[in-house]
XYZ file of C-alpha atoms in Angstrom:
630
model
C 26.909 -26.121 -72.490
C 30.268 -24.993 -74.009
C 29.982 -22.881 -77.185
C 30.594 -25.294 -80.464
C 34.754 -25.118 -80.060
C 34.588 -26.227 -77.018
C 31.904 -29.328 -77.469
C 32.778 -32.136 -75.021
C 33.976 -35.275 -76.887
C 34.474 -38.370 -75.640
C 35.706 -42.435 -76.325
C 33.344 -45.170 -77.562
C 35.061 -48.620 -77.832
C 34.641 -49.529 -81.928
C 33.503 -53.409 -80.566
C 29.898 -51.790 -79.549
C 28.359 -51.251 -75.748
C 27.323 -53.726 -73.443
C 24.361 -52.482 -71.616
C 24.797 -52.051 -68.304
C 23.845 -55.361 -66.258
C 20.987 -55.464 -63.555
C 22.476 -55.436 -59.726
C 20.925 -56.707 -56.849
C 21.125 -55.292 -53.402
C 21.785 -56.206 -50.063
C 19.112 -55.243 -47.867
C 19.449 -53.696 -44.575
C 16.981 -54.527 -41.149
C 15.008 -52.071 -40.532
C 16.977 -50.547 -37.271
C 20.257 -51.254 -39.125
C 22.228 -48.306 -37.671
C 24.924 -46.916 -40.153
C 28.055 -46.856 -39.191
C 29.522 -43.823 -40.820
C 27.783 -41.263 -38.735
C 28.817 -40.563 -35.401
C 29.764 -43.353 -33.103
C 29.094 -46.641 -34.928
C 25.533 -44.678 -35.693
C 24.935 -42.689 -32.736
C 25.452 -38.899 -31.704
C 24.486 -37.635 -28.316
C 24.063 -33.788 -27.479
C 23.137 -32.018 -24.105
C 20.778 -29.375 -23.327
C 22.976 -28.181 -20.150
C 19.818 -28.532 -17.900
C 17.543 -31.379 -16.312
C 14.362 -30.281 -18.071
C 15.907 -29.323 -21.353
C 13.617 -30.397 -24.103
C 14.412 -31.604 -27.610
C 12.183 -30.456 -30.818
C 11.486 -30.583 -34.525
C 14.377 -31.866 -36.763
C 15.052 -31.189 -40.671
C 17.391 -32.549 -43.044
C 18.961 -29.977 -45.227
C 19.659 -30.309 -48.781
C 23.156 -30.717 -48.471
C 22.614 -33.579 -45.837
C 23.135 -31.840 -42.838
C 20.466 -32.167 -39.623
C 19.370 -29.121 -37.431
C 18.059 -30.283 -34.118
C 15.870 -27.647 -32.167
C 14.750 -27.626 -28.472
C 14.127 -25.303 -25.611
C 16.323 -25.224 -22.052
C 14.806 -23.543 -18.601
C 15.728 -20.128 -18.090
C 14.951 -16.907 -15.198
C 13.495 -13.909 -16.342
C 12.690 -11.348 -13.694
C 12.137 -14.153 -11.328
C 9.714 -16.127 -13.636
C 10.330 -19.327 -15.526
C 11.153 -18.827 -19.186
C 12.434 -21.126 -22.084
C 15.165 -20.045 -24.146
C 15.203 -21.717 -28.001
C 17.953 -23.153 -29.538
C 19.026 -25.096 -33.046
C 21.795 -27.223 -33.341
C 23.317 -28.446 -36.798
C 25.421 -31.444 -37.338
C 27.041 -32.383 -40.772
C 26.112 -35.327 -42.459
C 28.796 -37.567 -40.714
C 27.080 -36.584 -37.499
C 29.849 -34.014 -36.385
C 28.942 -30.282 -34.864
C 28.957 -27.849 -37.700
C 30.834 -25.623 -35.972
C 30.109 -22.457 -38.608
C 26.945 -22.565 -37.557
C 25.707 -20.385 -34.973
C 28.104 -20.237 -32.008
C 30.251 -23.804 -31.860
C 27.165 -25.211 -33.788
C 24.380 -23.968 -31.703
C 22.060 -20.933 -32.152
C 20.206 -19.510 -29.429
C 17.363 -17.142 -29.865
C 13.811 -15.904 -27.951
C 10.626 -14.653 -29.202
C 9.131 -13.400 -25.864
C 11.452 -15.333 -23.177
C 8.912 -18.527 -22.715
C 9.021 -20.310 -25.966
C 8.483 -23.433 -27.323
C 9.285 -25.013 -31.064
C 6.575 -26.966 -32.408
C 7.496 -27.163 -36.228
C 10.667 -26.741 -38.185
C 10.787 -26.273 -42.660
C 13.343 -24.922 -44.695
C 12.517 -22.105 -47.662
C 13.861 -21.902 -51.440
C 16.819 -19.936 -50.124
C 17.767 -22.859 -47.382
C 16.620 -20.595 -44.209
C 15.043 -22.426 -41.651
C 11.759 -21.532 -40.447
C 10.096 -22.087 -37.380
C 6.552 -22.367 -35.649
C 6.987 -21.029 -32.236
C 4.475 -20.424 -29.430
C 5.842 -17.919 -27.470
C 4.775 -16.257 -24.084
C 6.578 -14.036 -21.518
C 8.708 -15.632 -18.903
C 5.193 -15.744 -16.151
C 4.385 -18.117 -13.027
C 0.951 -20.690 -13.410
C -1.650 -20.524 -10.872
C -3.584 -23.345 -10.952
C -6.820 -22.352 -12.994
C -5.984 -18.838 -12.537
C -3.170 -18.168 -15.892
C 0.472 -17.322 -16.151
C 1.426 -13.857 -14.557
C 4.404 -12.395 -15.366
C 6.689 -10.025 -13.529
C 3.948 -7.605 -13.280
C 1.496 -9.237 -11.642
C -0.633 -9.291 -14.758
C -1.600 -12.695 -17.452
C 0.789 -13.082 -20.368
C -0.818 -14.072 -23.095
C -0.125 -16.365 -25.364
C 0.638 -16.110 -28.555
C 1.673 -17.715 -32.543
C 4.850 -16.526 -34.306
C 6.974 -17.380 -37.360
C 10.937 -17.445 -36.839
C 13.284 -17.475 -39.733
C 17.178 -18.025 -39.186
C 19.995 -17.393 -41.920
C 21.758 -20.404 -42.971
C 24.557 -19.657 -40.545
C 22.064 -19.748 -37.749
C 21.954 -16.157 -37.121
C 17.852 -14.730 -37.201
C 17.286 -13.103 -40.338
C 16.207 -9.707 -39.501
C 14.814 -8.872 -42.613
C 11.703 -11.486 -40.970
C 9.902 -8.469 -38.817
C 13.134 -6.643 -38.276
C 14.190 -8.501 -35.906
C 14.157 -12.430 -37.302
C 10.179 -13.466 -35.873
C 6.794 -12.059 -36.494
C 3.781 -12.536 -34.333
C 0.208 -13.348 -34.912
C -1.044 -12.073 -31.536
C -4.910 -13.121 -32.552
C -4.527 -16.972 -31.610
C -1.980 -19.053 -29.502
C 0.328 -22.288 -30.611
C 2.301 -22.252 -33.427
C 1.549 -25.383 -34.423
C 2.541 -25.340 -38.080
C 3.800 -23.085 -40.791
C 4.820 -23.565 -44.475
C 6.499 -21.589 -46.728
C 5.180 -20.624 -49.945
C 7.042 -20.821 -53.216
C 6.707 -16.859 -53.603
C 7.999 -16.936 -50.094
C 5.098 -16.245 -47.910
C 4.312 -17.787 -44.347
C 1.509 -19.234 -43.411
C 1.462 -19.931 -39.419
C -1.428 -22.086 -37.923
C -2.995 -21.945 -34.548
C -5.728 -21.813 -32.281
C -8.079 -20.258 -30.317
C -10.778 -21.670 -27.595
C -11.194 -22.476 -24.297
C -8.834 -25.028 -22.793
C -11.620 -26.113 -19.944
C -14.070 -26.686 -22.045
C -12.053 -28.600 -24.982
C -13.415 -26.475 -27.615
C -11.032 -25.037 -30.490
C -10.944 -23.977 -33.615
C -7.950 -23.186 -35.738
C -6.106 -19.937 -37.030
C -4.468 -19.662 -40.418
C -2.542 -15.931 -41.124
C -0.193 -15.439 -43.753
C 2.780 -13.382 -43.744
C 4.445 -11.317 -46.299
C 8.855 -12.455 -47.148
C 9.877 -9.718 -44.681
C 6.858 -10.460 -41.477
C 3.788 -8.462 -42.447
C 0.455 -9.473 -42.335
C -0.651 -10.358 -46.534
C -3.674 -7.941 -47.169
C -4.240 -10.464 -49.831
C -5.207 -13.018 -47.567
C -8.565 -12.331 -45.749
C -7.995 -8.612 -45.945
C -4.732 -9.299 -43.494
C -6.826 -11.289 -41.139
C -6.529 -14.678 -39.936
C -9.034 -17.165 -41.241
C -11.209 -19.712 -38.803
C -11.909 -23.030 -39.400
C -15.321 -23.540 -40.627
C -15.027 -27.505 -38.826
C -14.499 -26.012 -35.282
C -11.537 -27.845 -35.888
C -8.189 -28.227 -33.588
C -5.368 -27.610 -36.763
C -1.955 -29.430 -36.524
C -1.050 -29.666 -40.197
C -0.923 -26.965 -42.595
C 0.127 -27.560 -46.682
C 0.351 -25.937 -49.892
C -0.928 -27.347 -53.271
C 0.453 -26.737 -56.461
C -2.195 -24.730 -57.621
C -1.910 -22.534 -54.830
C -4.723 -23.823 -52.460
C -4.172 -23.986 -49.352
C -5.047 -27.480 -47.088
C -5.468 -27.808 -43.252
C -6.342 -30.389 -41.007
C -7.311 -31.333 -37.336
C -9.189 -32.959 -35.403
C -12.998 -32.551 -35.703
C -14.758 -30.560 -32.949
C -12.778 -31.782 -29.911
C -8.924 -32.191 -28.693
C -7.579 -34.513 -27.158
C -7.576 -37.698 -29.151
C -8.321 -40.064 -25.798
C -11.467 -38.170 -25.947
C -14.517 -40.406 -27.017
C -15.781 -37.420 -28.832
C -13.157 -37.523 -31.184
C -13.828 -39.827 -33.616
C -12.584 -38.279 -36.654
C -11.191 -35.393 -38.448
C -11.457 -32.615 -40.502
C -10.146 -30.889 -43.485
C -10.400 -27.789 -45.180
C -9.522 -26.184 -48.391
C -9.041 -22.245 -48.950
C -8.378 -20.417 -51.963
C -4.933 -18.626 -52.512
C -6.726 -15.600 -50.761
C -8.110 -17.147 -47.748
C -11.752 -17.611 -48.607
C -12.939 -21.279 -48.478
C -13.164 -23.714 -50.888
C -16.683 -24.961 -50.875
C -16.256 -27.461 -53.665
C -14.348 -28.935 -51.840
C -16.246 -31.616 -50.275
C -18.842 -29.004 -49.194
C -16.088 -26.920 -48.033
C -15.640 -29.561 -44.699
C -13.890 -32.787 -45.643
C -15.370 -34.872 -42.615
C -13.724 -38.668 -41.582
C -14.908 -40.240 -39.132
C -12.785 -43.421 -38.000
C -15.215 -44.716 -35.152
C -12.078 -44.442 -32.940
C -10.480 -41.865 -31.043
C -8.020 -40.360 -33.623
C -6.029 -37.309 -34.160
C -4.240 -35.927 -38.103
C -1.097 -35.044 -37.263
C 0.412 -34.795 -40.590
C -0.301 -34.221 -43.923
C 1.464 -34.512 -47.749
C 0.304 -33.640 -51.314
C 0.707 -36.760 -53.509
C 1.968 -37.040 -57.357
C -1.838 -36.444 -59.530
C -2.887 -34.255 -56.326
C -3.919 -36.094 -54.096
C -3.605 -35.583 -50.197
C -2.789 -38.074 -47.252
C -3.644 -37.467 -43.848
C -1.482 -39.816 -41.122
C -1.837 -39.966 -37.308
C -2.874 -41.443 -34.490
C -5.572 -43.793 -34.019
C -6.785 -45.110 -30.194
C -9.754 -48.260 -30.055
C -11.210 -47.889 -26.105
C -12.525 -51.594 -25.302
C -15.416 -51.456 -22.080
C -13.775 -54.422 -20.679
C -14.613 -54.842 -16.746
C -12.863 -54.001 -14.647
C -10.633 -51.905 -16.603
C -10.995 -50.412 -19.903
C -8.243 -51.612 -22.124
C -6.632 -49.824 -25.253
C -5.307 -50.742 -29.150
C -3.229 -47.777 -30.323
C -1.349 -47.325 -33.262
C -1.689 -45.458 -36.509
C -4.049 -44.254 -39.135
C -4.201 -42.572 -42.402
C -6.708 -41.422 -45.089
C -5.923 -40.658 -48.720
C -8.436 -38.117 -50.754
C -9.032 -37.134 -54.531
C -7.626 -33.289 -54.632
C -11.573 -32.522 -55.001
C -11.845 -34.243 -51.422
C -13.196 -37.178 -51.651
C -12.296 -40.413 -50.189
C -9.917 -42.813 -52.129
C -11.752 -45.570 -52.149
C -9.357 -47.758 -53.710
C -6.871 -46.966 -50.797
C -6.551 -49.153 -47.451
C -10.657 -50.013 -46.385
C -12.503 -47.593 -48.523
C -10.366 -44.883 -48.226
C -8.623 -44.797 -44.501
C -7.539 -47.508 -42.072
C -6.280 -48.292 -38.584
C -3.332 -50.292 -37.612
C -3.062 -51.192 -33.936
C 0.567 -51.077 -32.458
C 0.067 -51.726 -28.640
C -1.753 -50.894 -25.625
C -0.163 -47.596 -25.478
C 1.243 -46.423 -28.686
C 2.791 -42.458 -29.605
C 3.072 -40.865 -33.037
C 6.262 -39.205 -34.065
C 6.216 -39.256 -38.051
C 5.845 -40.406 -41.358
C 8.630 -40.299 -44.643
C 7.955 -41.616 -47.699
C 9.051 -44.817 -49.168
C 10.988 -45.485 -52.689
C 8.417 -47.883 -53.730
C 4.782 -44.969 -53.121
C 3.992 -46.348 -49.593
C 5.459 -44.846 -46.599
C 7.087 -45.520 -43.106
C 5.185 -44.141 -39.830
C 7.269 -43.727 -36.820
C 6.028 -44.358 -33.163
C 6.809 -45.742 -29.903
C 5.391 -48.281 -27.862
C 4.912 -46.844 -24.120
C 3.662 -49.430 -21.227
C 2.868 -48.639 -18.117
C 5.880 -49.739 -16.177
C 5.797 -51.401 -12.898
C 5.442 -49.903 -9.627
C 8.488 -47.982 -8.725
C 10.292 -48.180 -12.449
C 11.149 -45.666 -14.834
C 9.275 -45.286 -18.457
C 10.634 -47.179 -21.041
C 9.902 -47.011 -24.787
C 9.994 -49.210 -27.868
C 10.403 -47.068 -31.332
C 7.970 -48.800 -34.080
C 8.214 -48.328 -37.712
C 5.007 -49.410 -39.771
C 5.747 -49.879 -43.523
C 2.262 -49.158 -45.835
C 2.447 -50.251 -49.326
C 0.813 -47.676 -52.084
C -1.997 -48.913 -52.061
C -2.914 -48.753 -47.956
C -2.189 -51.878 -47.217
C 0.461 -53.232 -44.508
C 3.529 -54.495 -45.903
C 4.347 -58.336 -45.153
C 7.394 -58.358 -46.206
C 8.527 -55.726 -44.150
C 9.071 -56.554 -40.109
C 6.276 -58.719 -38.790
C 2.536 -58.235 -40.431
C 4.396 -54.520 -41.590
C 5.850 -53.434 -38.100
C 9.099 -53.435 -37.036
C 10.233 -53.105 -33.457
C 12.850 -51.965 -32.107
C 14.312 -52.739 -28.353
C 12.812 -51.214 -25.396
C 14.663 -48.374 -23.826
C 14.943 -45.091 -21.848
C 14.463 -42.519 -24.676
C 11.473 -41.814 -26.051
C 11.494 -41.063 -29.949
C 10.020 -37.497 -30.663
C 11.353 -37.103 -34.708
C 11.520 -39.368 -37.932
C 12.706 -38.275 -40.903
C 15.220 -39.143 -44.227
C 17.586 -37.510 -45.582
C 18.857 -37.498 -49.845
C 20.248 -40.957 -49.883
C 16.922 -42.694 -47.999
C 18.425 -42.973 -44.961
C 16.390 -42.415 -41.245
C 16.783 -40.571 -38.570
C 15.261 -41.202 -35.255
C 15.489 -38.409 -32.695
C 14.431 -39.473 -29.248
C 14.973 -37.101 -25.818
C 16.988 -38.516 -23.732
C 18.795 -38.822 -20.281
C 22.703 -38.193 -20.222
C 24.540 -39.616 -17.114
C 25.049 -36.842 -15.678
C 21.489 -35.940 -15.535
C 20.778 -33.468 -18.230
C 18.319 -33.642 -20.425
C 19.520 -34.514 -24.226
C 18.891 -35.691 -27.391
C 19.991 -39.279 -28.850
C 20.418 -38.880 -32.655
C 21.074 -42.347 -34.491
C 20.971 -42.445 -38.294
C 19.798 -46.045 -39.843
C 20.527 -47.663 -43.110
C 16.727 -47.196 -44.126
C 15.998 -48.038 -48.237
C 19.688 -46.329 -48.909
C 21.020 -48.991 -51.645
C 23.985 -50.355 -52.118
C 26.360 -48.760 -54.696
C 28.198 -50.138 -57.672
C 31.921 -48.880 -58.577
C 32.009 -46.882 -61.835
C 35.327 -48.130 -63.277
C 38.071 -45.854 -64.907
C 39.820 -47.031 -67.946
C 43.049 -45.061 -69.912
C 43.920 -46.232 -73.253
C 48.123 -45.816 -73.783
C 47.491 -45.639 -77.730
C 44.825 -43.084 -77.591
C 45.728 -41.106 -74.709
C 41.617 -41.026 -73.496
C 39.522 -42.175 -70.332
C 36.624 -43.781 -70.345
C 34.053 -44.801 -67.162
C 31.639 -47.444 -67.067
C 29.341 -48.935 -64.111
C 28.415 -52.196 -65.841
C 30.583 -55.310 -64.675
C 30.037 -57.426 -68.015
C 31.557 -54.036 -69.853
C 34.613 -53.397 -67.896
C 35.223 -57.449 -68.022
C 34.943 -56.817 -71.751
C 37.524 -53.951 -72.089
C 39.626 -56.178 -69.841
C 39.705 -59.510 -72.247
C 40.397 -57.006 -74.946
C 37.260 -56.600 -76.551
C 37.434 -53.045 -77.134
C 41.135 -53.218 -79.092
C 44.222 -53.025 -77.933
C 45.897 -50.600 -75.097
C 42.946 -50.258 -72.418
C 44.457 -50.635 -68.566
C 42.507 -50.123 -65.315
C 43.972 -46.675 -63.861
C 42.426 -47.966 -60.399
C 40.600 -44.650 -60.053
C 36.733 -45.119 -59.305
C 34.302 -43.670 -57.373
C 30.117 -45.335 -56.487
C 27.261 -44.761 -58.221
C 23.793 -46.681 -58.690
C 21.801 -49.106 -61.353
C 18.562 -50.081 -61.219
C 17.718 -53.437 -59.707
C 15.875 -54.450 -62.578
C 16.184 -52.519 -66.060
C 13.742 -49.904 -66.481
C 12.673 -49.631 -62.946
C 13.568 -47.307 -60.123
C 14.605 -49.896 -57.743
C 17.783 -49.848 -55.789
C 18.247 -46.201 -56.759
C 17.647 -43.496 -54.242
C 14.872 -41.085 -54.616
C 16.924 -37.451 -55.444
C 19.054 -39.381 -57.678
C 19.040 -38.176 -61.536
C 20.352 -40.682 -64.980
C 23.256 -39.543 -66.524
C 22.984 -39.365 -70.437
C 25.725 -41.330 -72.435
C 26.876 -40.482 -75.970
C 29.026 -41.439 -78.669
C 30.771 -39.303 -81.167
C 29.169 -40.650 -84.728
C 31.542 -42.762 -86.386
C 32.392 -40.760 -89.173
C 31.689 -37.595 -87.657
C 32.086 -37.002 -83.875
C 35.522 -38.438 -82.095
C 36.231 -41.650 -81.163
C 35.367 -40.882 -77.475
C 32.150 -41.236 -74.735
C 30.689 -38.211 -72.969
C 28.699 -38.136 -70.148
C 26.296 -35.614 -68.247
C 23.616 -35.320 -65.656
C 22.920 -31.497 -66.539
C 19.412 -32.749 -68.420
C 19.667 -29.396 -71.123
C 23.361 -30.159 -71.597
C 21.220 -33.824 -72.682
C 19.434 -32.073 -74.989
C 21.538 -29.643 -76.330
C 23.881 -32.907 -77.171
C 20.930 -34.748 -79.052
C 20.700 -32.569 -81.540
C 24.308 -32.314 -82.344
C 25.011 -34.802 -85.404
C 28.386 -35.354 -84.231
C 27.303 -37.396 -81.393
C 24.699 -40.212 -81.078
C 22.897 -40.916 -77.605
C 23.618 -44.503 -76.181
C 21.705 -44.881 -72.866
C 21.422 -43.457 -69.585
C 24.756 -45.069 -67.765
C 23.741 -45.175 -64.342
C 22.295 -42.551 -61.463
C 23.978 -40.161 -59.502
C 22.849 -36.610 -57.919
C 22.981 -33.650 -59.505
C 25.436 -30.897 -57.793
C 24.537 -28.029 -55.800
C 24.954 -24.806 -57.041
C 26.886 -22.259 -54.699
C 28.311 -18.589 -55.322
C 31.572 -20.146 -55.294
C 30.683 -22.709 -58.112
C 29.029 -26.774 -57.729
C 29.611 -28.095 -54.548
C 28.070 -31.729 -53.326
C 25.706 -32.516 -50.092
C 27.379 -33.720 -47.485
C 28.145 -37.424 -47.414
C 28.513 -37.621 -51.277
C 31.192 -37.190 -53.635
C 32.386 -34.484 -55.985
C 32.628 -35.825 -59.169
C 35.399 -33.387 -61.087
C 35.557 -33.214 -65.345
C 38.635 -32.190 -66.745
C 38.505 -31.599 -70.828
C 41.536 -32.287 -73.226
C 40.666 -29.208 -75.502
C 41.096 -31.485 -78.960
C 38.094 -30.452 -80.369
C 39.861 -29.010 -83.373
C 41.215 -32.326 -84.016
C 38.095 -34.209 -83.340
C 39.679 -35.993 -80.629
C 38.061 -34.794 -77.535
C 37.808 -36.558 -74.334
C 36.832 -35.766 -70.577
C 38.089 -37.674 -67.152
C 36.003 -37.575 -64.486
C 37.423 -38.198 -60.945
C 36.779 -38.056 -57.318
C 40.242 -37.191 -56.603
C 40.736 -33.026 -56.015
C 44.495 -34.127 -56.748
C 44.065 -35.328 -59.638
C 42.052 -32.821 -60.728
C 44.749 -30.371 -60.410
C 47.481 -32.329 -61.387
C 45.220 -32.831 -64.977
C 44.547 -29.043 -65.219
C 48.880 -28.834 -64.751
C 48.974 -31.115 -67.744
C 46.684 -28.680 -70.311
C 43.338 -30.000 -69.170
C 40.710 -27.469 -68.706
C 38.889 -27.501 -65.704
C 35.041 -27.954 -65.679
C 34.126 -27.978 -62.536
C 32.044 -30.598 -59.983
C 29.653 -32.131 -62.865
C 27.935 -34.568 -60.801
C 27.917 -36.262 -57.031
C 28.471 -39.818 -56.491
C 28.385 -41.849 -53.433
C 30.121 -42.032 -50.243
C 33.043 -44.529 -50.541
């Protein structure tokens, strides 16, 4: 906020507000691709090789997507796996400041593999690798590498600057290892900036495992604050895919219970555990072992802390039916919500958990959150194709309500299907303005192995225009987003000397007053004033900055109307607010008339006019707040 000469003033018409009028949406099917993103929805990348593979995904904050993978490489003679990220801006082209021509390629030991991707406070993204040296199998004999001796396997954290480069201020060199378990399977970043990196030891053969948890220091050393700088075991004897933070600092992990493999008929449930910020367990906690058993084969493969605490666990879930002469299969997903002391939510799905069967043979990918508390769960239908035909996959997308219940009114029973196909779905995710992303691997023509990007509608609502007025007499702009206000100003309700300048950019109302509906998620209110009639100007002001809300409450000279309708807040940069990418920058420009109590802002998409208003006397504020795409 300005210091008191510089207060921002604004317009209110003298005939009174109309509050802003309720909007409906149009909705969009669930595999409603959107056409401003690649190729009518689509982008297609390459590995360069046959057996390329295609990882973890993340959205940014400013809207663009960083694909990982691996690609086949030599070493000596031995197969290795080189690592790469690629990052595409939010209208699906290569960011080409991003590593070299949008792709950064990095190793850990020469034969890696990505099995979880997460961004920190500072935007770096962080990987869970498992990492080996380039080494030939024997069958039941190990990998041996140029030597002639078993590489071992191993966990490790990589970090990468936000221009793709590693950050070598992670272990010197941009990774850190954890050479007392294998896999990699998960890490998360603490909000001080510590790693925690998840994985396993056992014996393959025998199916028994138990997970690894070590934490890791901003700059790759072991925490001596965490079990001494040791790893901790699971108490379970559990197989850990999912690792979280709480906001009290505990720590939550789950796996599967006892036994891998969820096509085992051993595995029947799952478990979770709960340490302390220093690695000891939690034995309140349920007893310290949160046990659920399903009665089906099941595996957690992810995990989310929940507004009030509490925790959801989503994954697979596999019913085996004896039926002569061949055992036959429902697959599909399952989920489990707990108190944040552990126990089962009993007023969530059937007492606490449930099973939705999908198909015969169903795979998990993911799960994002809806607007309304439930969530969408990603997976793929995969039948066993006839003799001499290649694989083909269906994506799925089941729609839970809050409560744990499938959605009717969303596909059929809650599932949506989409059309079968060659590529087989391996990430879901949404990005700021609830759209999805499915990833799948794919086959390009010439061979390769790739990745098939396409970017769907999802819950992103429709937007509304915010209208620009400019009053001859008064020399002063004014904005609105309601319909029934503008059509007032228009028939003259608001006095003489109001025109349309045609200048408007998109923001969003609520479906129905006082609700969240039809707005996206990351979207904030803006606060609208008037200047006191008798005190403040004859002018509106507007803000999404919630302490410039505040500050503005308290001033006499202006009285607080209603919040006018939702956009995002901007991002801050070094080089001043900037927008995500696929929204836009909404500029304020200030008249400087606060000495004659006749202040008033403009606020405009248009850099151009920006600059042309500054020419003119205006003073230049800055981005203020981000509106939608056009």
């Amino acid at each position: 906020m300005k210091e008191s000469a510089n207060r921002p003033r604004a317009w209110r018409a003298a005939w009174g507000m109309l509050l802003c009028a309720a909007t409906g949406l149009a909705g969009a099917a669930p595999f409603d691709l959107d056409p401003g993103y690649g190729a009518q929805g689509r982008v297609t990348f390459s590995t360069g090789q046959p057996d390329g593979q295609i990882g973890r995904s993340v959205v940014q904050a400013d809207g663009k997507l960083v694909v990982t993978g691996a690609r086949p490489t030599q070493v000596d003679n031995q197969p290795g796996a080189e690592l790469f990220a690629r990052r595409f801006n939010a209208d699906g082209s290569v960011d080409a400041g991003f590593g070299t021509n949008g792709e950064s390629r990095f190793s850990v030991r020469g034969r890696d593999a990505i099995n979880m991707i997460t961004l920190d406070a500072n935007g770096r993204i962080v990987l869970a690798v498992s990492a080996q040296e380039p080494c030939t199998n024997i069958p039941f004999g190990g990998c041996f590498n140029s030597a002639g001796q078993v590489a071992p396997l191993v966990s490790a954290v990589v970090r990468l600057r936000t221009d793709g480069a590693l950050d070598a201020t992670l272990g010197g060199k941009g990774y850190t290892e954890a050479t007392d378990f294998y896999g990699g399977y998960a890490v998360a970043v603490q909000p001080d900036g510590k790693l925690l990196l998840l994985g396993t030891t056992g014996v393959a053969r025998a199916r028994i495992f138990n997970w690894n948890l070590a934490r890791f220091n901003p700059d790759g050393t072991r925490d001596p604050g965490f079990n001494g700088g040791q790893s901790v075991a699971s108490r379970c004897d559990a197989f850990g895919f999912a690792v979280l933070v709480q906001p009290d600092g505990g720590i939550v992990v789950g796996g599967d219970d006892g036994v891998f493999y969820a096509d085992s008929a051993v595995n029947s449930g799952f478990c979770i555990e709960r340490l302390f910020p220093d690695g000891s367990h939690d034995t309140a906690f349920n007893q310290g072992q949160l046990r659920t058993n399903f009665g089906i084969n099941v595996s957690l493969l992810s995990m989310a802390v929940l507004p009030g605490g509490k925790l959801l666990a989503v994954g697979r879930g596999i019913q085996t039916h004896d039926t002569l002469p061949l055992a036959t299969y429902d697959s599909g997903f399952i989920a489990a919500r707990y108190f944040a002391n552990g126990l089962l939510d009993s007023s969530y799905g059937n007492g606490g958990k449930w099973f939705v069967p999908v198909a015969d043979y169903h795979g998990y990918v993911d799960f994002t959150f809806a607007r309304d508390g439930g969530f969408f769960a990603a997976g793929y239908e995969y039948p066993v194709p006839p003799a001499g035909s290649a694989q083909q996959y269906r994506p799925t997308l089941l729609k839970v309500t809050a409560d744990g219940q499938p959605d009717a009114t969303f596909g059929t029973g809650g599932i949506a299907r989409g059309p079968f196909g060659p590529d087989r779905p391996v990430g879901f995710l949404r990005d700021i303005e609830d759209r999805w992303y499915l990833i799948s691997a794919t086959t390009l023509p010439d061979l390769n192995a790739g990745a098939l990007i396409e970017r769907y509608k999802g819950e992103r609502p429709e937007s509304v225009p915010v209208i620009e007025f400019y009053n001859v007499n008064l020399k002063h702009y004014f904005i609105t987003a309601s319909a029934a206000e503008a059509a007032g100003i228009d028939a003259g309700a608001a006095g003489p000397g109001w025109q349309r300048t045609g200048g408007d950019f998109r923001a969003w109302q609520p479906v129905a007053a006082g609700t969240l509906n039809g707005v996206p998620q990351l979207a904030r209110t803006l606060c609208r004033f008037y200047g006191t009639p008798g005190q403040g100007p004859n002018s509106h002001f507007y803000t999404i900055d919630m302490p410039e809300c505040d500050f503005v409450r308290q001033d006499p000279g202006w009285t607080f109307e209603n919040y006018a309708f939702y956009a995002y807040p901007p991002l801050a940069t070094p080089t001043g607010n900037a927008c995500p990418g696929g929204l836009s920058p909404v500029y304020r420009v200030y008249n400087n008339r606060y000495a004659q109590n006749d202040s008033n802002h403009r606020y405009t998409t248009s850099n151009t006019t920006y600059l042309q208003m500054q020419q003119q006397g205006w003073t230049g504020e800055g981005v203020v707040f981000c509106a939608a795409a056009p």
